[in-house]
Amino acid sequence: VKLQNKRATVNQQIIKQMRIRAGAENLLKASSNNKVKDMVLLELSYVNSNLQLLMGELEGLNSSVDVYQNAQETTNIPVIALGLKETKEVDFSTAFKDLIRDHYNENGNSFEDQIADLMDLRQACRTPSRNESGVELLAKYSNHLPLVESRFFAPNRPTGIFFTWYDSFTGVPVCQQNLSLEKASILFNMAALYSQIGTRSNRQTAVGLDEAISSFEKAAGILNLLKETYTHIPSYDMSPAMLSMLIRLMIAQAQECLFEKTALPGVRNHFSSLMKMAQEAAKVSEIYDQVHQSMIQTPIKDNVPTFWSTMSQVKTNHYRSMAHYFVASALLDHELGPSDDEDQQEKTLSQVYDQLPDKCSPLDILKRKDERSRMGKAHIRRAITGHEEALRIYSLCPNLTKLDALQDILKASHMRTLEKYNEYEDEEEFADYTEAPDIVSKTEHKAEMEVPAAVKVKVIDFFQRLGPLSVFSARQRWTAPRTVQLVPQDRDLGFTLKGESPVQVVSLDPLCPAAADGLKEGDYLVAVGDTDCKWMSVGEVMRLLKDVDEEGITIQVVSMMDSNPSVSATFSGNLPKTYSMICLAYDDKDKNSKSHKVSKKSSFLSWGLKNKLKSASTLSLPTTDQSGTMPWNKPCRTFPSSSSYNESLS
């Protein structure tokens, strides 16, 4: 949390300097006075200098991986977590109340609690706890956003609500009125939260490693979902190129944890086991090399902390060197004996190499002691060179040199390789400096992207009182509610109803009292007497109307306006699918009802009894668990501070 607060402060300072810079640049364009221009240029150089310092400070915060590591972590190389995107507060109150009044013809003040709940949920999302509860909190808000969008955000009607989010890497603010930026940023933060859960897992246990693997795979899955869903977000941290790189990074870290899980019980000092681990290490190195290559591409390299690309380069060299060390150990420590399976070892070794030096075969290496020793020593030399390169790169990055645990691991790996080299140094002079061939990467457990179930959590619409979204949304237009007096004639109200909620008037007798009072075919019933019936089914509305006496009862109805093409007043049966659109069943007998000669309609009650099973919906609005166990309105845990790394290796 402290780190996040620092990021928020830096973001505010960046936006302040950018405003000053924009003002100075405008003044420079407008002024023709040379003295004024000189003063403005001086001010611009000062502002640009401040911006560089602030960008450097933000990069330093993005490089603070030690904050996210498990407190007891001493034997694992640190992994990288994404920082949460920062946002400004948003007040929905005035705009939503006005729209509820003007568009929905309801009292906006009666929705104060629902608007407050939505705003509280959004506010809680700014500081989620670093665990599954925090992810569920973000997922809950994320799944409310499509509902809120349908209720209040029409493409042709601005709401006056602005959403501001800061770029996670540069701190540059992006502001939009539509909800795309909001939805994308929440998804990004869900991925960031999973990456932080992964880095905080205890990677010294199998359970902790499983949690880390799952978290990084879920982070990659959400980032991929973000990349595929939102392709034009004007924030560079969510551009397709940046997201592709971040997905690779998360998958690489998951693969690294899979490698650590394989090595956790210890690597068997056996030929096939060592060769298997060599290929697993080569796989980790290969993926980190891909990550590094994507990080150094323009313009990604200008927006990603140098620390990240340096870390990926260090890991590329470190794990490649480990692969060569394992192959060297297998060749030097395990000569082919009479009891060994020669064919199996030959097959294993042939799979490790893509290409061998001329006049050299896997069987030659296995059976000829001098050839086996020569190749083993060649791998040792490549391992030493790689570890030295990893240490060199490490020493050049100021943010990396703060990680004592990383330095300890790199030095220990280097020393172990040197000791192996020294074991065989005295046997003979290294007259033949054969270059060890590359090791083919291979893994039995490939890291894959995973979209967590939490992303699809069901929620209850805060504003469901406004009515079913199939009709009562920001995109639709309908008349103000009209009051119609219903007076039965021989227990016949003069019309029938169909559909789910809200029910619709069909087969209206134009001579009945209701038609004379303004009822139209295709109208939706929104109230019977004092009872709101927007969400009632045909059967429920029938029960309200079945005991109407001779004095009658008032109903309220609305008519869809013809200008909206997505919903017509008399449904034709082939409606375009919209969000939560309720497709009403339509009988062939009803299709030509308008062309028939008007005749006395059947009783409303008898129609209901005969046909109540014919009306059905194919889609319903989202529902959720009624238990209210979601944690968004509970106090969030504070982000635990991490202790520094121990100097020693276990």
XYZ file of C-alpha atoms in Angstrom:
650
model
C 0.000 0.000 0.000
C 2.859 2.388 0.775
C 4.326 1.703 -2.651
C 0.936 2.298 -4.273
C 0.558 5.609 -2.405
C 3.983 6.684 -3.668
C 2.929 5.813 -7.224
C -0.247 7.900 -6.805
C 1.800 10.869 -5.557
C 4.250 10.610 -8.460
C 1.334 10.357 -10.917
C -0.149 13.587 -9.525
C 3.198 15.364 -9.853
C 3.584 14.105 -13.441
C 0.155 15.414 -14.486
C 0.936 18.787 -12.851
C 4.191 19.119 -14.793
C 2.479 18.048 -18.022
C -0.144 20.769 -17.588
C 2.594 23.360 -17.041
C 4.393 22.068 -20.140
C 1.210 22.221 -22.257
C 0.597 25.810 -21.121
C 4.190 26.827 -21.873
C 4.063 25.243 -25.342
C 0.821 27.079 -26.148
C 2.353 30.356 -24.989
C 5.430 29.690 -27.124
C 3.249 29.242 -30.215
C 1.135 32.314 -29.516
C 3.871 34.798 -28.551
C 5.944 36.809 -31.010
C 8.034 38.516 -28.304
C 11.562 37.060 -28.319
C 12.157 37.873 -24.646
C 8.989 36.038 -23.682
C 9.980 33.101 -25.907
C 13.378 32.846 -24.185
C 11.709 32.788 -20.765
C 9.224 30.135 -21.902
C 12.003 27.959 -23.368
C 13.867 28.176 -20.060
C 10.706 27.164 -18.218
C 10.164 24.279 -20.652
C 13.678 22.938 -20.092
C 13.058 23.068 -16.335
C 9.690 21.282 -16.653
C 11.131 18.611 -18.969
C 13.946 18.051 -16.494
C 11.396 17.600 -13.700
C 9.413 15.165 -15.847
C 12.523 13.080 -16.498
C 13.199 12.905 -12.762
C 9.603 11.914 -12.027
C 9.667 9.252 -14.781
C 12.867 7.916 -13.247
C 11.231 7.829 -9.823
C 8.231 5.940 -11.245
C 10.591 3.483 -12.948
C 12.293 2.961 -9.601
C 8.914 2.150 -8.019
C 8.124 -0.277 -10.849
C 11.508 -1.886 -10.164
C 10.776 -2.436 -6.457
C 10.216 -6.169 -6.836
C 11.568 -6.861 -3.351
C 8.411 -5.305 -1.893
C 6.269 -7.964 -3.561
C 8.404 -11.026 -2.752
C 7.536 -13.531 -0.065
C 8.958 -12.358 3.279
C 10.916 -15.601 3.779
C 12.230 -15.758 0.223
C 15.976 -16.366 0.255
C 16.656 -19.224 -2.159
C 14.681 -18.223 -5.245
C 15.425 -15.646 -7.912
C 12.989 -12.708 -7.525
C 10.112 -12.437 -9.984
C 8.411 -9.318 -11.325
C 4.963 -8.057 -10.317
C 2.898 -5.469 -12.179
C 1.929 -2.327 -10.310
C -1.770 -1.418 -10.111
C -2.984 1.366 -12.353
C -4.045 4.457 -10.423
C -7.299 6.340 -10.997
C -9.122 9.445 -9.844
C -12.365 9.379 -7.878
C -15.578 9.492 -9.925
C -18.920 10.922 -8.769
C -21.844 9.165 -10.483
C -24.510 10.790 -8.313
C -25.671 13.873 -10.223
C -25.449 12.421 -13.736
C -27.210 9.176 -12.818
C -30.006 10.926 -10.910
C -30.613 13.287 -13.828
C -30.758 10.413 -16.307
C -33.062 8.371 -14.062
C -35.391 11.384 -13.939
C -35.214 12.389 -17.608
C -34.853 9.023 -19.337
C -36.521 6.554 -16.978
C -39.181 8.941 -15.606
C -38.366 7.878 -12.055
C -37.298 9.771 -8.958
C -33.496 9.795 -9.026
C -33.294 10.462 -5.272
C -34.908 7.070 -4.612
C -31.742 5.450 -6.054
C -29.274 7.247 -3.763
C -28.371 4.039 -1.901
C -27.716 2.096 -5.108
C -25.543 4.890 -6.531
C -23.650 5.087 -3.217
C -23.090 1.297 -3.263
C -21.654 1.515 -6.787
C -19.349 4.393 -5.819
C -18.230 2.581 -2.645
C -17.457 -0.515 -4.712
C -15.362 1.516 -7.153
C -13.533 3.256 -4.317
C -12.735 -0.092 -2.682
C -11.273 -1.276 -6.007
C -8.551 1.389 -5.736
C -6.939 -0.441 -2.776
C -7.770 -4.155 -3.074
C -6.220 -6.718 -0.755
C -3.410 -8.766 -2.351
C -5.282 -12.085 -2.376
C -8.226 -13.842 -4.040
C -10.660 -11.606 -2.138
C -9.079 -8.582 -3.815
C -9.453 -10.242 -7.229
C -13.114 -11.039 -6.490
C -13.657 -7.422 -5.506
C -12.305 -6.188 -8.859
C -14.245 -8.909 -10.699
C -17.466 -7.854 -8.996
C -17.024 -4.243 -10.117
C -15.928 -5.404 -13.572
C -19.129 -7.415 -13.994
C -21.268 -4.500 -12.826
C -19.809 -2.232 -15.519
C -21.676 -3.756 -18.532
C -24.930 -3.405 -16.571
C -24.130 0.212 -15.643
C -23.151 0.891 -19.255
C -26.453 -0.461 -20.549
C -28.404 1.587 -18.014
C -26.666 4.952 -18.293
C -24.223 5.188 -21.220
C -25.774 5.650 -24.663
C -23.390 6.237 -27.605
C -25.171 9.405 -28.717
C -25.735 10.951 -25.293
C -22.728 12.111 -23.205
C -23.118 11.685 -19.462
C -20.554 14.261 -18.404
C -18.748 11.575 -16.358
C -14.997 11.387 -17.018
C -12.834 8.389 -16.107
C -9.132 9.152 -15.573
C -6.530 6.392 -15.338
C -2.736 6.719 -15.224
C -0.371 4.700 -17.387
C 1.220 2.070 -15.149
C 4.702 2.692 -16.587
C 4.852 6.370 -17.532
C 2.288 7.914 -15.186
C 0.703 9.762 -18.125
C -3.057 10.234 -17.511
C -5.721 9.115 -19.967
C -9.270 10.467 -19.700
C -12.413 9.163 -21.434
C -16.174 9.554 -21.069
C -17.101 6.046 -22.220
C -16.606 2.969 -20.078
C -14.067 1.170 -22.270
C -11.106 2.697 -20.419
C -12.693 1.849 -17.062
C -13.411 -1.773 -18.014
C -9.959 -2.299 -19.538
C -8.156 -0.736 -16.563
C -10.012 -2.934 -14.073
C -9.006 -6.017 -16.095
C -5.391 -4.804 -16.125
C -5.485 -4.412 -12.342
C -6.915 -7.919 -11.935
C -3.917 -9.248 -13.873
C -1.574 -7.055 -11.833
C -3.101 -8.375 -8.615
C -2.592 -11.984 -9.721
C 1.043 -11.170 -10.574
C 1.502 -9.785 -7.054
C -0.111 -12.884 -5.519
C 2.327 -14.980 -7.561
C 5.379 -13.049 -6.380
C 4.244 -13.268 -2.740
C 3.824 -17.053 -2.858
C 6.276 -19.133 -0.852
C 8.266 -20.808 -3.617
C 10.132 -23.035 -1.157
C 7.074 -25.299 -0.875
C 5.134 -27.275 -3.489
C 1.877 -25.603 -2.413
C 3.421 -22.149 -2.729
C 4.853 -22.975 -6.147
C 1.455 -24.243 -7.335
C -0.087 -20.964 -6.191
C 2.609 -18.961 -7.995
C 2.234 -20.981 -11.219
C -1.548 -20.619 -11.172
C -1.358 -16.882 -10.395
C 1.048 -16.094 -13.238
C -0.997 -18.204 -15.682
C -4.174 -16.378 -14.609
C -2.423 -13.012 -14.968
C -1.443 -13.993 -18.527
C -4.991 -15.176 -19.265
C -6.557 -11.896 -18.130
C -3.990 -9.842 -20.060
C -4.789 -11.875 -23.169
C -8.513 -11.314 -22.601
C -7.782 -7.588 -22.295
C -5.724 -7.648 -25.500
C -8.435 -9.434 -27.489
C -11.345 -7.379 -26.141
C -10.037 -3.801 -26.066
C -7.889 -2.961 -29.070
C -8.034 0.852 -29.112
C -7.374 1.988 -25.534
C -5.249 5.180 -25.687
C -2.992 4.133 -22.826
C 0.322 2.608 -23.897
C 0.472 0.114 -21.017
C -2.631 -1.527 -22.559
C -1.516 -1.379 -26.196
C -1.385 -4.727 -28.071
C 2.444 -4.659 -28.224
C 2.842 -3.981 -24.498
C 0.209 -6.555 -23.528
C 1.890 -9.188 -25.722
C 5.169 -8.559 -23.905
C 3.490 -8.709 -20.464
C 1.769 -11.987 -21.387
C 5.169 -13.462 -22.348
C 6.629 -12.231 -19.061
C 3.873 -13.857 -16.983
C 4.167 -17.145 -18.908
C 7.970 -17.073 -18.481
C 7.601 -16.633 -14.724
C 5.073 -19.478 -14.578
C 7.524 -21.697 -16.522
C 10.308 -20.683 -14.140
C 8.160 -21.768 -11.185
C 7.369 -25.071 -12.941
C 11.120 -25.630 -13.269
C 11.598 -24.846 -9.569
C 8.818 -27.288 -8.685
C 10.547 -30.045 -10.669
C 13.823 -29.290 -8.878
C 12.233 -28.847 -5.420
C 12.705 -32.468 -4.212
C 16.282 -32.382 -5.560
C 17.655 -33.450 -8.920
C 18.557 -37.145 -9.060
C 22.226 -37.627 -9.854
C 21.341 -39.863 -12.766
C 22.077 -39.515 -16.479
C 18.497 -39.257 -17.745
C 17.367 -37.034 -14.812
C 20.216 -34.578 -15.389
C 19.509 -34.445 -19.132
C 15.823 -33.855 -18.457
C 16.603 -30.966 -16.091
C 19.007 -29.524 -18.664
C 16.235 -29.323 -21.237
C 13.805 -27.879 -18.679
C 16.331 -25.150 -17.790
C 16.926 -24.486 -21.500
C 13.166 -23.987 -21.914
C 13.082 -21.325 -19.179
C 16.095 -19.610 -20.763
C 14.470 -19.685 -24.201
C 11.235 -18.071 -22.970
C 13.099 -15.357 -21.050
C 15.137 -14.641 -24.168
C 11.866 -14.074 -26.054
C 10.710 -11.765 -23.258
C 13.973 -9.815 -23.431
C 13.786 -9.511 -27.223
C 10.248 -8.087 -27.004
C 11.286 -5.668 -24.224
C 14.085 -4.107 -26.260
C 11.851 -3.325 -29.246
C 10.867 0.296 -29.870
C 8.722 1.796 -28.384
C 8.357 -0.809 -25.614
C 11.949 -0.258 -24.446
C 11.168 3.429 -23.860
C 8.243 2.606 -21.562
C 9.399 -0.485 -19.638
C 11.767 -0.148 -16.661
C 15.338 -0.956 -17.648
C 15.366 -3.214 -14.604
C 12.816 -5.535 -16.258
C 14.738 -6.084 -19.479
C 17.980 -6.485 -17.506
C 16.360 -9.060 -15.216
C 15.103 -11.055 -18.197
C 18.585 -10.947 -19.740
C 20.156 -12.143 -16.476
C 17.685 -15.041 -16.297
C 18.263 -15.953 -19.949
C 21.993 -16.395 -19.238
C 21.518 -17.968 -15.812
C 19.147 -20.733 -16.906
C 21.076 -21.426 -20.120
C 24.199 -21.882 -17.986
C 22.313 -24.222 -15.674
C 21.311 -26.305 -18.689
C 24.963 -26.641 -19.753
C 25.960 -27.495 -16.163
C 23.433 -30.353 -16.013
C 24.590 -31.804 -19.369
C 28.223 -31.523 -18.231
C 27.416 -33.359 -14.984
C 25.635 -36.118 -16.883
C 28.558 -36.634 -19.265
C 31.447 -36.268 -16.793
C 29.998 -38.008 -13.727
C 28.224 -40.921 -15.400
C 30.325 -43.068 -17.697
C 28.459 -45.674 -19.703
C 28.597 -48.910 -17.678
C 27.703 -52.502 -18.539
C 24.393 -52.244 -16.677
C 23.333 -48.993 -18.380
C 20.779 -48.955 -21.181
C 22.959 -47.849 -24.094
C 20.071 -47.411 -26.541
C 18.084 -45.321 -24.081
C 21.034 -43.053 -23.308
C 21.759 -42.623 -27.009
C 18.127 -41.653 -27.624
C 18.203 -39.199 -24.688
C 21.434 -37.564 -25.847
C 20.280 -37.294 -29.470
C 17.198 -35.384 -28.260
C 19.339 -32.944 -26.280
C 21.275 -31.811 -29.357
C 19.966 -30.342 -32.579
C 23.344 -30.402 -34.237
C 26.656 -31.999 -33.258
C 30.163 -31.177 -34.553
C 31.231 -32.959 -37.725
C 32.191 -36.629 -37.416
C 30.649 -36.804 -33.970
C 27.610 -38.870 -33.032
C 25.726 -39.355 -29.736
C 26.987 -42.936 -29.559
C 30.604 -41.762 -29.978
C 30.181 -39.332 -27.076
C 28.673 -42.023 -24.868
C 31.104 -44.871 -25.628
C 34.400 -43.016 -26.098
C 35.736 -41.723 -22.806
C 37.881 -39.003 -24.379
C 35.001 -37.724 -26.510
C 32.629 -37.799 -23.547
C 35.120 -35.874 -21.373
C 35.849 -33.375 -24.132
C 32.156 -32.605 -24.650
C 31.469 -32.433 -20.896
C 34.271 -29.901 -20.392
C 32.986 -27.861 -23.325
C 29.605 -27.610 -21.594
C 31.318 -26.597 -18.321
C 33.116 -23.777 -20.113
C 29.869 -22.510 -21.616
C 28.215 -22.684 -18.204
C 31.032 -20.630 -16.619
C 30.905 -18.059 -19.422
C 27.132 -17.740 -19.087
C 27.221 -17.300 -15.304
C 29.918 -14.657 -15.643
C 27.786 -12.836 -18.213
C 24.769 -12.972 -15.874
C 26.855 -11.466 -13.051
C 28.224 -8.790 -15.382
C 24.750 -7.738 -16.535
C 23.544 -7.805 -12.941
C 26.303 -5.437 -11.835
C 25.397 -2.856 -14.497
C 21.807 -2.274 -13.266
C 21.520 -0.126 -10.111
C 18.069 -1.487 -9.222
C 19.243 -5.100 -9.598
C 22.263 -4.608 -7.342
C 19.871 -3.847 -4.484
C 18.674 -7.468 -4.596
C 21.163 -9.307 -2.401
C 19.319 -12.619 -2.795
C 19.719 -12.498 -6.572
C 23.437 -11.772 -6.272
C 23.861 -14.641 -3.806
C 22.122 -17.089 -6.165
C 24.130 -15.981 -9.195
C 27.423 -16.218 -7.272
C 26.554 -19.613 -5.800
C 25.683 -20.979 -9.261
C 28.937 -19.602 -10.645
C 30.996 -21.125 -7.801
C 29.353 -24.518 -8.214
C 30.207 -24.517 -11.919
C 33.820 -23.501 -11.210
C 34.131 -26.342 -8.702
C 32.925 -28.813 -11.330
C 35.475 -27.353 -13.749
C 38.269 -27.733 -11.171
C 37.389 -31.383 -10.561
C 38.454 -32.261 -14.110
C 41.045 -29.563 -14.765
C 44.007 -31.638 -13.589
C 43.225 -34.683 -15.645
C 44.726 -33.253 -18.832
C 45.440 -29.983 -20.532
C 42.548 -28.474 -22.414
C 44.224 -28.771 -25.805
C 40.946 -29.004 -27.685
C 38.605 -26.110 -27.021
C 35.513 -27.631 -28.550
C 32.481 -25.359 -28.550
C 29.590 -27.086 -26.801
C 26.485 -27.259 -29.005
C 23.222 -25.581 -28.005
C 20.823 -27.590 -25.873
C 17.354 -28.250 -27.268
C 14.694 -26.868 -24.940
C 11.952 -29.229 -23.848
C 9.445 -29.336 -21.009
C 6.987 -31.885 -19.692
C 4.842 -29.158 -18.106
C 4.266 -26.170 -20.354
C 2.904 -22.985 -18.780
C -0.414 -21.970 -20.353
C -2.678 -18.943 -20.118
C -5.732 -19.399 -17.911
C -8.787 -17.156 -17.561
C -9.870 -17.498 -13.907
C -13.477 -18.255 -13.010
C -13.503 -15.100 -10.867
C -13.613 -12.989 -14.054
C -17.088 -14.360 -14.801
C -18.627 -13.884 -11.345
C -22.367 -13.148 -11.466
C -23.741 -9.994 -9.889
C -27.134 -8.450 -9.160
C -27.821 -5.232 -11.047
C -27.810 -2.310 -8.603
C -30.465 -0.616 -10.737
C -32.717 -3.571 -11.532
C -35.665 -1.599 -10.112
C -35.581 0.407 -13.340
C -36.819 -2.699 -15.161
C -35.510 -5.440 -17.462
C -32.578 -4.319 -19.590
C -34.226 -5.802 -22.671
C -36.426 -2.698 -22.680
C -35.272 -0.242 -20.019
C -31.769 0.688 -21.100
C -29.988 3.886 -22.104
C -30.155 2.911 -25.796
C -33.933 2.412 -25.920
C -36.505 5.183 -26.087
C -40.058 4.928 -24.843
C -42.924 7.209 -23.945
C -43.585 8.491 -20.439
C -45.842 6.121 -18.451
C -49.539 6.552 -19.336
C -52.393 5.671 -17.021
C -55.162 3.525 -18.525
C -58.410 2.565 -16.813
C -59.349 -1.096 -17.238
C -63.058 -1.925 -16.985
C -63.980 -5.564 -17.694
C -66.988 -6.401 -19.881
C -68.300 -9.860 -19.056
C -64.963 -10.494 -17.297
C -63.181 -9.682 -20.577
C -60.609 -6.878 -20.482
C -60.354 -6.721 -24.269
C -56.742 -7.804 -24.755
C -54.241 -10.556 -24.031
C -50.675 -10.467 -22.713
C -47.532 -12.250 -23.752
C -43.837 -12.379 -22.971
C -41.831 -12.532 -19.828
C -40.938 -9.355 -17.963
C -42.134 -6.793 -18.865
C -45.330 -8.261 -20.349
C -46.707 -6.846 -23.556
C -50.233 -6.125 -24.760
C -51.289 -8.128 -27.845
C -54.567 -8.892 -29.599
C -56.124 -5.637 -28.428
C -59.819 -5.163 -29.219
C -59.984 -1.597 -30.611
C -63.581 -1.305 -29.356
C -62.845 -2.150 -25.723
C -62.811 0.579 -23.000
C -59.038 0.178 -22.478
C -58.352 1.002 -26.142
C -60.632 3.989 -25.885
C -58.643 5.150 -22.862
C -55.367 5.064 -24.800
C -54.079 1.466 -24.577
C -52.183 0.394 -27.710
C -51.154 -2.964 -29.047
C -47.485 -3.532 -28.203
C -47.584 -1.472 -24.989
C -45.606 -2.729 -21.998
C -47.269 -2.939 -18.594
C -45.138 -1.264 -15.937
C -47.657 -1.036 -13.076
C -51.002 -2.501 -12.030
C -52.661 -0.237 -9.494
C -49.901 0.671 -7.070
C -47.861 -2.457 -7.845
C -44.761 -2.181 -10.042
C -44.844 -5.047 -12.531
C -41.820 -4.395 -14.750
C -40.274 -7.671 -13.589
C -43.500 -9.727 -13.417
C -44.303 -12.627 -15.712
C -47.636 -13.090 -17.506
C -48.893 -15.378 -14.752
C -48.056 -12.893 -12.007
C -49.771 -10.005 -13.844
C -52.791 -12.231 -14.486
C -53.146 -12.844 -10.767
C -53.248 -9.079 -10.167
C -55.961 -8.598 -12.793
C -58.162 -11.664 -12.293
C -60.325 -10.175 -9.514
C -60.946 -6.785 -11.141
C -64.522 -5.750 -10.332
C -66.902 -3.571 -12.315
C -65.225 -0.381 -11.065
C -62.057 -1.487 -12.842
C -58.406 -0.811 -12.055
C -55.758 1.565 -13.383
C -52.632 0.326 -15.095
C -49.538 2.150 -16.326
C -48.080 1.389 -19.723
C -45.258 2.644 -21.928
C -44.827 2.450 -25.707
C -41.530 1.953 -27.472
C -40.721 4.821 -29.799
C -40.439 3.948 -33.493
C -37.166 5.870 -33.951
C -35.191 3.113 -32.244
C -34.487 0.286 -34.705
C -33.393 -2.326 -32.150
C -36.817 -2.900 -30.531
C -40.224 -2.557 -32.201
C -43.609 -2.143 -30.576
C -44.932 -5.358 -32.117
C -42.153 -7.899 -31.966
C -41.590 -9.666 -35.260
C -39.836 -12.681 -33.847
C -36.366 -12.043 -35.293
C -34.941 -9.478 -32.879
C -31.252 -8.605 -32.928
C -29.527 -9.922 -29.818
C -28.587 -7.168 -27.417
C -27.280 -7.354 -23.870
C -29.637 -9.570 -21.863
C -32.279 -9.287 -24.614
C -35.339 -11.311 -23.760
C -36.515 -13.054 -26.907
C -40.284 -13.454 -26.666
C -41.963 -16.537 -28.028
C -44.165 -15.696 -30.982
C -46.974 -17.848 -32.236
C -47.577 -18.289 -35.949
C -51.256 -17.632 -35.250
C -50.413 -14.151 -34.003
C -48.336 -13.132 -37.028
C -51.254 -12.203 -39.216
C -53.507 -10.923 -36.456
C -53.530 -7.406 -37.891
C -54.802 -8.574 -41.260
C -57.709 -10.492 -39.736
C -61.096 -8.886 -39.415
C -61.500 -7.482 -35.913
C -63.754 -9.700 -33.888
C -64.602 -10.221 -30.249
C -61.467 -11.474 -28.533
C -61.369 -14.403 -26.160
C -61.520 -13.711 -22.454
C -58.283 -12.469 -20.921
C -58.511 -15.042 -18.140
C -59.287 -17.934 -20.462
C -56.401 -16.879 -22.740
C -54.077 -16.869 -19.797
C -55.124 -20.332 -18.689
C -54.754 -21.785 -22.181
C -51.609 -20.040 -23.269
C -49.551 -19.182 -20.205
C -47.081 -21.951 -21.101
C -46.551 -20.586 -24.625
C -44.779 -17.469 -23.396
C -41.137 -18.076 -22.603
C -37.819 -16.295 -22.644
C -34.567 -17.611 -24.053
C -32.261 -15.291 -22.074
C -32.518 -13.908 -18.580
C -30.712 -11.162 -16.728
C -27.612 -12.067 -14.703
C -28.182 -13.165 -11.135
C -25.776 -13.801 -8.325
C -25.393 -15.458 -4.983
C -27.841 -13.795 -2.592
C -25.654 -14.439 0.443
C -23.854 -11.139 0.058
C -20.524 -12.677 0.941
C -18.533 -10.575 -1.503
C -15.825 -8.690 0.320
C -15.992 -5.341 -1.418
C -17.693 -3.564 1.457
C -15.439 -5.053 4.100
C -12.277 -3.337 5.365
C -9.353 -4.268 3.111
C -6.261 -5.755 4.625
C -3.272 -3.557 4.516
C -0.496 -4.658 2.196
C 2.068 -6.381 4.451
C 5.542 -4.922 4.351
C 8.288 -7.290 3.336
C 11.479 -7.856 5.200
C 14.776 -7.716 3.398
C 16.467 -10.768 1.990
C 18.750 -12.858 4.119
C 22.341 -12.899 3.005
C 22.815 -16.633 3.151
C 21.555 -19.402 0.925
C 19.917 -22.421 2.432
